[in-house]
Amino acid sequence: MRTIDWIDEAIVLVDQTRLPGDLTYLRITTVAELIDAIKRLAVRGAPALGVAGALGVALAARTGEPIGPLREARPTAVNLAWGVDQAAAAPDPLARALRIRDEDIAACLAMGVLGADLLAGHGATRVMTVCNTGGLAAVERGTALGVIQTMHERGTLREALALETRPLLQGARLTAWELARMGAPHRLIVDSAGPFLLARGAADAVLIGADRIAANGDTANKIGSYALALGARRAGVPFLVIAPETTIDLATPGGDVITIEDRGPAEVLSIGGVRLAPEGAGALNPAFDVTPADLITAIVTDRRVIRLDRGETPDHA
Ligand SMILES: CSC[C@H]1O[C@H](OP(=O)(O)O)[C@H](O)[C@@H]1O
């Protein structure tokens, strides 16, 4: 099952807003439809957004729609703008987009091996993760959850603890769905339990994905990642970022200048269309946070392991 693909002159993608209840696909034939799917997280996850952006340029070549609004549809994941730029600069945008798709499939396999090898070296069998970083966030297999899948396939996964990931519940809805499909041992936890469970020794390592990695290693990822990094450091367990090279943005010097998507109060005040908070309550809803490089043990990409704990950085490793 590919999360996103090009089939019969259209983008076909899993509608992730319907999971875990229904596995359904959207057939996208205009850039406007693609932008809507990106904004409502029918398609989501940095690598998947890179492929979507590139395929969107191929659509625009057919429909004549502008690509600027596509490039800006979500600001934090560097991959979306990168995918649009790559395809727009290519003589054949569709061919370039299909290569990006295939490169992502290979990258996720490579990250799984490098990450599982690194964790084996630490004797880690119980891992904690936030949000969703499986095949649903890429084309196939994914990043951090791709490492967990590789561990499971090798028989070295004792348990994955997945944060539910409020407010949109990517962990409870998507990661738990993917882990169940692969038959991997897992349990869900509420987000605020993560640091405490690390303090109580519930996991041997924390694995997260990334939406944008700055040149110094500061990493933007789903809200809650920073808290896990603080908890991991206090507990003395490795904190690993798993992301393809395409998520590294050397043009961004540090995390302080990364734009953090604000998704507005509604997602916090209600859930599944049911109002949680009293009328009149306000809410803050940053979709991502930034983990400083000095709290990250290593960044595992499809080509290398960047040991931030040894002074390496993405621009010097
Ligand atoms: C494979 S990295 C995916 C990355 O994207 C997620 O955010 P969202 O669900 O809002 O697209 C989260 O930050 C993941 O780590």
Coordinates of C-alpha atoms and ligand atoms in Angstrom, one line a residue:
M1 CA 0.0 0.0 0.0
R2 CA 1.5 3.3 -1.1
T3 CA 0.3 6.4 0.7
I4 CA 0.5 8.6 -2.3
D5 CA 1.1 7.8 -6.0
W6 CA 0.4 8.9 -9.6
I7 CA -2.2 6.7 -11.3
D8 CA -4.0 7.5 -14.6
E9 CA -3.0 11.1 -14.7
A10 CA -4.1 11.8 -11.1
I11 CA -2.6 11.8 -7.6
V12 CA -4.1 9.0 -5.6
L13 CA -3.6 9.2 -1.9
V14 CA -4.9 7.6 1.3
D15 CA -7.4 9.9 3.0
Q16 CA -5.8 9.9 6.5
T17 CA -8.7 11.8 8.1
R18 CA -10.8 8.6 7.6
L19 CA -8.4 6.4 9.5
P20 CA -8.4 4.2 11.5
G21 CA -12.1 3.4 10.7
D22 CA -12.0 3.4 6.9
L23 CA -9.1 2.9 4.5
T24 CA -10.2 5.1 1.5
Y25 CA -8.4 6.9 -1.3
L26 CA -8.8 10.4 -2.8
R27 CA -8.3 10.9 -6.5
I28 CA -6.8 14.4 -6.9
T29 CA -6.9 16.1 -10.3
T30 CA -6.4 19.7 -9.5
V31 CA -3.9 21.7 -7.4
A32 CA -6.8 23.3 -5.5
E33 CA -8.0 19.8 -4.4
L34 CA -4.4 18.9 -3.4
I35 CA -4.0 22.1 -1.3
D36 CA -7.2 21.3 0.5
A37 CA -6.0 17.7 1.2
I38 CA -2.7 19.0 2.6
K39 CA -4.4 21.7 4.7
R40 CA -6.8 19.2 6.3
L41 CA -4.1 16.6 6.7
A42 CA -5.7 14.0 4.4
V43 CA -2.1 13.8 3.2
R44 CA 0.5 14.7 5.8
G45 CA 4.0 14.0 7.0
A46 CA 7.1 15.6 5.7
P47 CA 8.3 13.0 3.2
A48 CA 4.7 12.5 1.9
L49 CA 4.4 16.3 1.5
G50 CA 7.5 16.4 -0.6
V51 CA 6.1 13.9 -3.0
A52 CA 2.7 15.6 -2.9
G53 CA 4.3 19.0 -3.7
A54 CA 6.3 17.5 -6.7
L55 CA 3.3 15.7 -8.1
G56 CA 1.2 18.9 -7.6
V57 CA 3.6 20.6 -10.0
A58 CA 2.9 17.9 -12.5
L59 CA -0.8 18.5 -12.1
A60 CA -0.3 22.2 -12.5
A61 CA 1.4 21.6 -15.8
R62 CA -1.9 20.0 -16.9
T63 CA -4.4 22.4 -15.4
G64 CA -2.5 25.7 -15.6
E65 CA -3.0 26.4 -11.9
P66 CA -0.4 28.5 -10.0
I67 CA 2.0 26.5 -7.7
G68 CA 2.7 29.3 -5.2
P69 CA -0.3 28.5 -2.9
L70 CA 0.7 24.8 -3.1
R71 CA 4.3 25.6 -2.0
E72 CA 2.9 27.6 1.0
A73 CA 0.1 25.2 2.0
R74 CA 2.0 24.2 5.2
P75 CA 5.0 26.2 6.3
T76 CA 7.0 24.0 8.7
A77 CA 7.9 20.9 6.7
V78 CA 10.7 21.9 4.4
N79 CA 9.9 18.9 2.1
L80 CA 6.7 20.5 0.7
A81 CA 8.5 23.5 -0.7
W82 CA 11.5 21.4 -1.7
G83 CA 9.3 19.0 -3.7
V84 CA 7.6 21.9 -5.5
D85 CA 10.9 23.5 -6.3
Q86 CA 12.5 20.3 -7.5
A87 CA 9.6 19.5 -9.9
A88 CA 9.2 23.2 -11.1
A89 CA 12.9 23.3 -12.0
A90 CA 12.8 20.1 -14.0
P91 CA 12.2 19.9 -17.7
D92 CA 9.8 17.1 -17.0
P93 CA 8.0 17.8 -13.7
L94 CA 6.2 14.4 -13.6
A95 CA 9.4 12.4 -14.3
R96 CA 11.1 14.3 -11.5
A97 CA 8.2 13.8 -9.1
L98 CA 8.1 10.1 -9.8
R99 CA 11.9 9.9 -9.1
I100 CA 11.3 11.7 -5.8
R101 CA 8.6 9.1 -5.0
D102 CA 11.0 6.3 -5.7
E103 CA 13.9 7.9 -3.9
D104 CA 11.6 8.2 -0.8
I105 CA 10.8 4.5 -0.9
A106 CA 14.5 3.7 -1.0
A107 CA 15.3 6.3 1.7
C108 CA 12.9 4.8 4.2
L109 CA 14.3 1.4 3.7
A110 CA 17.8 2.7 4.3
M111 CA 16.8 4.7 7.4
G112 CA 15.2 1.6 8.8
V113 CA 18.4 -0.3 8.6
L114 CA 20.7 2.4 9.9
G115 CA 18.3 3.2 12.7
A116 CA 17.8 -0.4 13.8
D117 CA 21.5 -1.0 13.7
L118 CA 22.2 2.0 15.9
L119 CA 19.5 0.9 18.4
A120 CA 20.9 -2.7 18.4
G121 CA 24.2 -1.1 19.4
H122 CA 22.5 0.4 22.4
G123 CA 20.7 -2.8 23.2
A124 CA 17.4 -0.9 22.9
T125 CA 14.3 -3.0 22.5
R126 CA 11.6 -0.7 24.0
V127 CA 11.1 2.6 22.1
M128 CA 8.9 5.6 22.5
T129 CA 7.7 7.8 19.7
V130 CA 5.3 10.7 19.0
C131 CA 2.9 11.5 16.2
N132 CA 2.9 9.3 13.0
T133 CA 6.1 8.6 11.1
G134 CA 5.2 5.4 9.3
G135 CA 4.3 4.7 5.7
L136 CA 1.4 7.1 6.0
A137 CA 3.9 10.0 6.5
A138 CA 5.9 8.9 3.5
V139 CA 5.3 6.7 0.4
E140 CA 6.0 3.3 2.2
R141 CA 7.4 2.3 5.6
G142 CA 8.2 5.8 6.9
T143 CA 11.0 7.2 9.1
A144 CA 11.0 6.6 12.8
L145 CA 8.2 4.1 12.5
G146 CA 10.1 2.6 9.7
V147 CA 13.0 1.9 12.1
I148 CA 10.5 0.4 14.5
Q149 CA 9.1 -1.8 11.7
T150 CA 12.6 -2.9 10.9
M151 CA 13.2 -3.8 14.5
H152 CA 10.0 -5.8 14.6
E153 CA 11.0 -7.6 11.4
R154 CA 14.3 -8.5 13.0
G155 CA 12.6 -9.7 16.2
T156 CA 14.3 -7.0 18.3
L157 CA 11.2 -5.0 19.2
R158 CA 9.9 -5.7 22.7
E159 CA 7.5 -2.8 22.7
A160 CA 6.7 0.6 21.1
L161 CA 5.0 3.2 23.2
A162 CA 3.2 5.7 21.1
L163 CA 2.0 9.1 22.2
E164 CA -1.6 9.7 21.2
T165 CA -0.5 13.1 19.9
R166 CA -3.1 15.7 20.6
P167 CA -4.9 17.5 19.1
L168 CA -5.3 15.5 15.9
L169 CA -4.3 12.1 17.4
Q170 CA -1.9 11.0 14.7
G171 CA -0.5 8.5 17.3
A172 CA -3.8 7.1 18.5
R173 CA -5.4 7.0 15.0
L174 CA -2.5 6.3 12.6
T175 CA 0.5 4.9 14.5
A176 CA -1.6 2.4 16.4
W177 CA -3.2 1.4 13.1
E178 CA 0.1 0.9 11.4
L179 CA 1.6 -1.0 14.3
A180 CA -1.4 -3.2 14.6
R181 CA -1.2 -4.0 10.8
M182 CA 2.4 -5.1 11.2
G183 CA 1.6 -7.1 14.3
A184 CA 4.1 -5.1 16.4
P185 CA 3.8 -5.0 20.2
H186 CA 2.6 -1.5 21.3
R187 CA 0.7 0.5 23.7
L188 CA -0.7 4.1 23.5
I189 CA 0.0 6.7 26.1
V190 CA -1.3 10.2 26.7
D191 CA 1.2 12.8 25.6
S192 CA 2.0 14.2 29.1
A193 CA 2.8 10.7 30.4
G194 CA 5.9 10.4 28.0
P195 CA 8.5 12.2 30.2
F196 CA 7.3 10.5 33.4
L197 CA 7.4 7.0 31.8
L198 CA 10.9 7.7 30.6
A199 CA 11.9 8.6 34.1
R200 CA 10.4 5.3 35.3
G201 CA 12.5 3.4 32.7
A202 CA 9.6 2.4 30.4
A203 CA 11.7 2.9 27.2
D204 CA 15.3 2.4 26.1
A205 CA 15.2 5.1 23.4
V206 CA 13.0 7.8 21.9
L207 CA 12.6 8.0 18.1
I208 CA 10.9 10.9 16.4
G209 CA 10.6 12.1 12.8
A210 CA 11.2 15.6 11.6
D211 CA 9.7 18.4 9.5
R212 CA 12.7 20.6 9.2
I213 CA 16.3 20.1 10.5
A214 CA 18.4 23.2 10.6
A215 CA 22.1 23.4 9.7
N216 CA 23.1 23.2 13.4
G217 CA 20.8 20.2 14.1
D218 CA 17.9 22.0 15.8
T219 CA 14.9 20.0 14.7
A220 CA 11.2 21.0 14.2
N221 CA 8.8 18.2 14.7
K222 CA 5.3 17.5 16.1
I223 CA 4.4 19.3 19.3
G224 CA 5.5 17.2 22.2
S225 CA 8.9 16.3 20.8
Y226 CA 10.7 18.9 22.9
A227 CA 9.1 17.6 26.1
L228 CA 10.2 14.0 25.2
A229 CA 13.8 15.3 24.5
L230 CA 13.9 16.9 28.0
G231 CA 12.6 13.7 29.5
A232 CA 15.0 11.5 27.6
R233 CA 18.0 13.6 28.7
R234 CA 16.9 13.5 32.3
A235 CA 16.4 9.7 32.1
G236 CA 19.7 9.1 30.3
V237 CA 18.2 7.4 27.2
P238 CA 19.1 8.2 23.5
F239 CA 16.9 10.7 21.6
L240 CA 17.1 10.0 17.9
V241 CA 15.7 11.9 15.0
I242 CA 15.0 9.8 11.9
A243 CA 14.6 11.8 8.7
P244 CA 15.7 11.7 5.1
E245 CA 18.4 14.0 3.8
T246 CA 15.6 16.0 2.1
T247 CA 14.4 17.2 5.5
I248 CA 17.7 18.8 6.3
D249 CA 17.5 22.5 5.4
L250 CA 21.1 23.9 5.4
A251 CA 19.6 27.3 4.4
T252 CA 18.1 27.6 7.9
P253 CA 20.9 28.2 10.4
G254 CA 19.1 27.3 13.6
G255 CA 15.7 26.4 15.0
D256 CA 14.9 29.8 16.3
V257 CA 14.0 31.0 12.7
I258 CA 11.8 28.0 11.7
T259 CA 8.2 29.0 11.1
I260 CA 5.9 27.0 13.4
E261 CA 2.5 26.3 11.9
D262 CA -0.3 27.6 14.1
R263 CA -3.4 25.6 13.3
G264 CA -5.8 27.7 15.3
P265 CA -7.9 27.1 18.4
A266 CA -10.7 24.9 17.0
E267 CA -8.6 21.6 16.9
V268 CA -8.0 22.1 20.7
L269 CA -11.4 23.2 21.7
S270 CA -13.2 20.3 20.0
I271 CA -12.5 16.7 19.0
G272 CA -14.3 14.9 16.3
G273 CA -16.7 17.7 16.0
V274 CA -17.6 17.4 19.7
R275 CA -17.0 20.6 21.8
L276 CA -14.7 19.9 24.7
A277 CA -14.2 23.3 26.3
P278 CA -16.8 25.8 27.4
E279 CA -18.0 28.4 25.0
G280 CA -15.7 31.4 25.1
A281 CA -12.6 29.5 25.9
G282 CA -9.6 30.3 23.8
A283 CA -6.7 28.0 22.8
L284 CA -3.1 28.0 21.5
N285 CA -2.3 25.4 19.0
P286 CA 1.3 25.3 17.7
A287 CA 1.5 22.2 15.5
F288 CA 5.2 21.7 16.0
D289 CA 8.0 22.5 18.4
V290 CA 11.8 22.8 18.1
T291 CA 14.2 20.5 19.9
P292 CA 17.6 22.1 20.3
A293 CA 20.5 20.1 18.9
D294 CA 22.1 19.7 22.3
L295 CA 19.2 17.5 23.4
I296 CA 19.5 15.2 20.4
T297 CA 21.8 12.2 20.5
A298 CA 21.8 11.5 16.7
I299 CA 20.1 12.2 13.5
V300 CA 19.7 9.1 11.3
T301 CA 19.2 9.8 7.6
D302 CA 19.1 7.5 4.6
R303 CA 22.8 8.1 4.1
R304 CA 24.5 8.7 7.5
V305 CA 24.2 8.9 11.3
I306 CA 25.0 12.4 12.4
R307 CA 26.2 12.1 16.1
L308 CA 25.2 15.4 17.6
D309 CA 26.4 14.0 21.0
R310 CA 29.9 14.0 19.5
G311 CA 29.8 17.5 18.1
E312 CA 28.8 16.6 14.6
T313 CA 26.2 18.7 12.8
P314 CA 24.2 18.3 9.5
D315 CA 26.5 20.8 7.8
H316 CA 29.6 19.2 9.3
A317 CA 29.4 15.4 9.7
Ligands
LIG1 C1 7.9 11.2 8.7 S1 8.0 12.7 9.6 C2 6.4 13.2 9.7 C3 6.2 14.3 10.6 O1 5.1 15.1 10.2 C4 4.1 15.1 11.3 O2 3.4 16.3 11.3 P1 1.9 16.3 10.6 O3 1.2 15.1 11.1 O4 1.3 17.6 11.2 O5 2.2 16.4 9.2 C5 5.0 14.9 12.5 O6 5.7 16.1 12.8 C6 5.9 13.9 12.0 O7 7.1 13.7 12.8

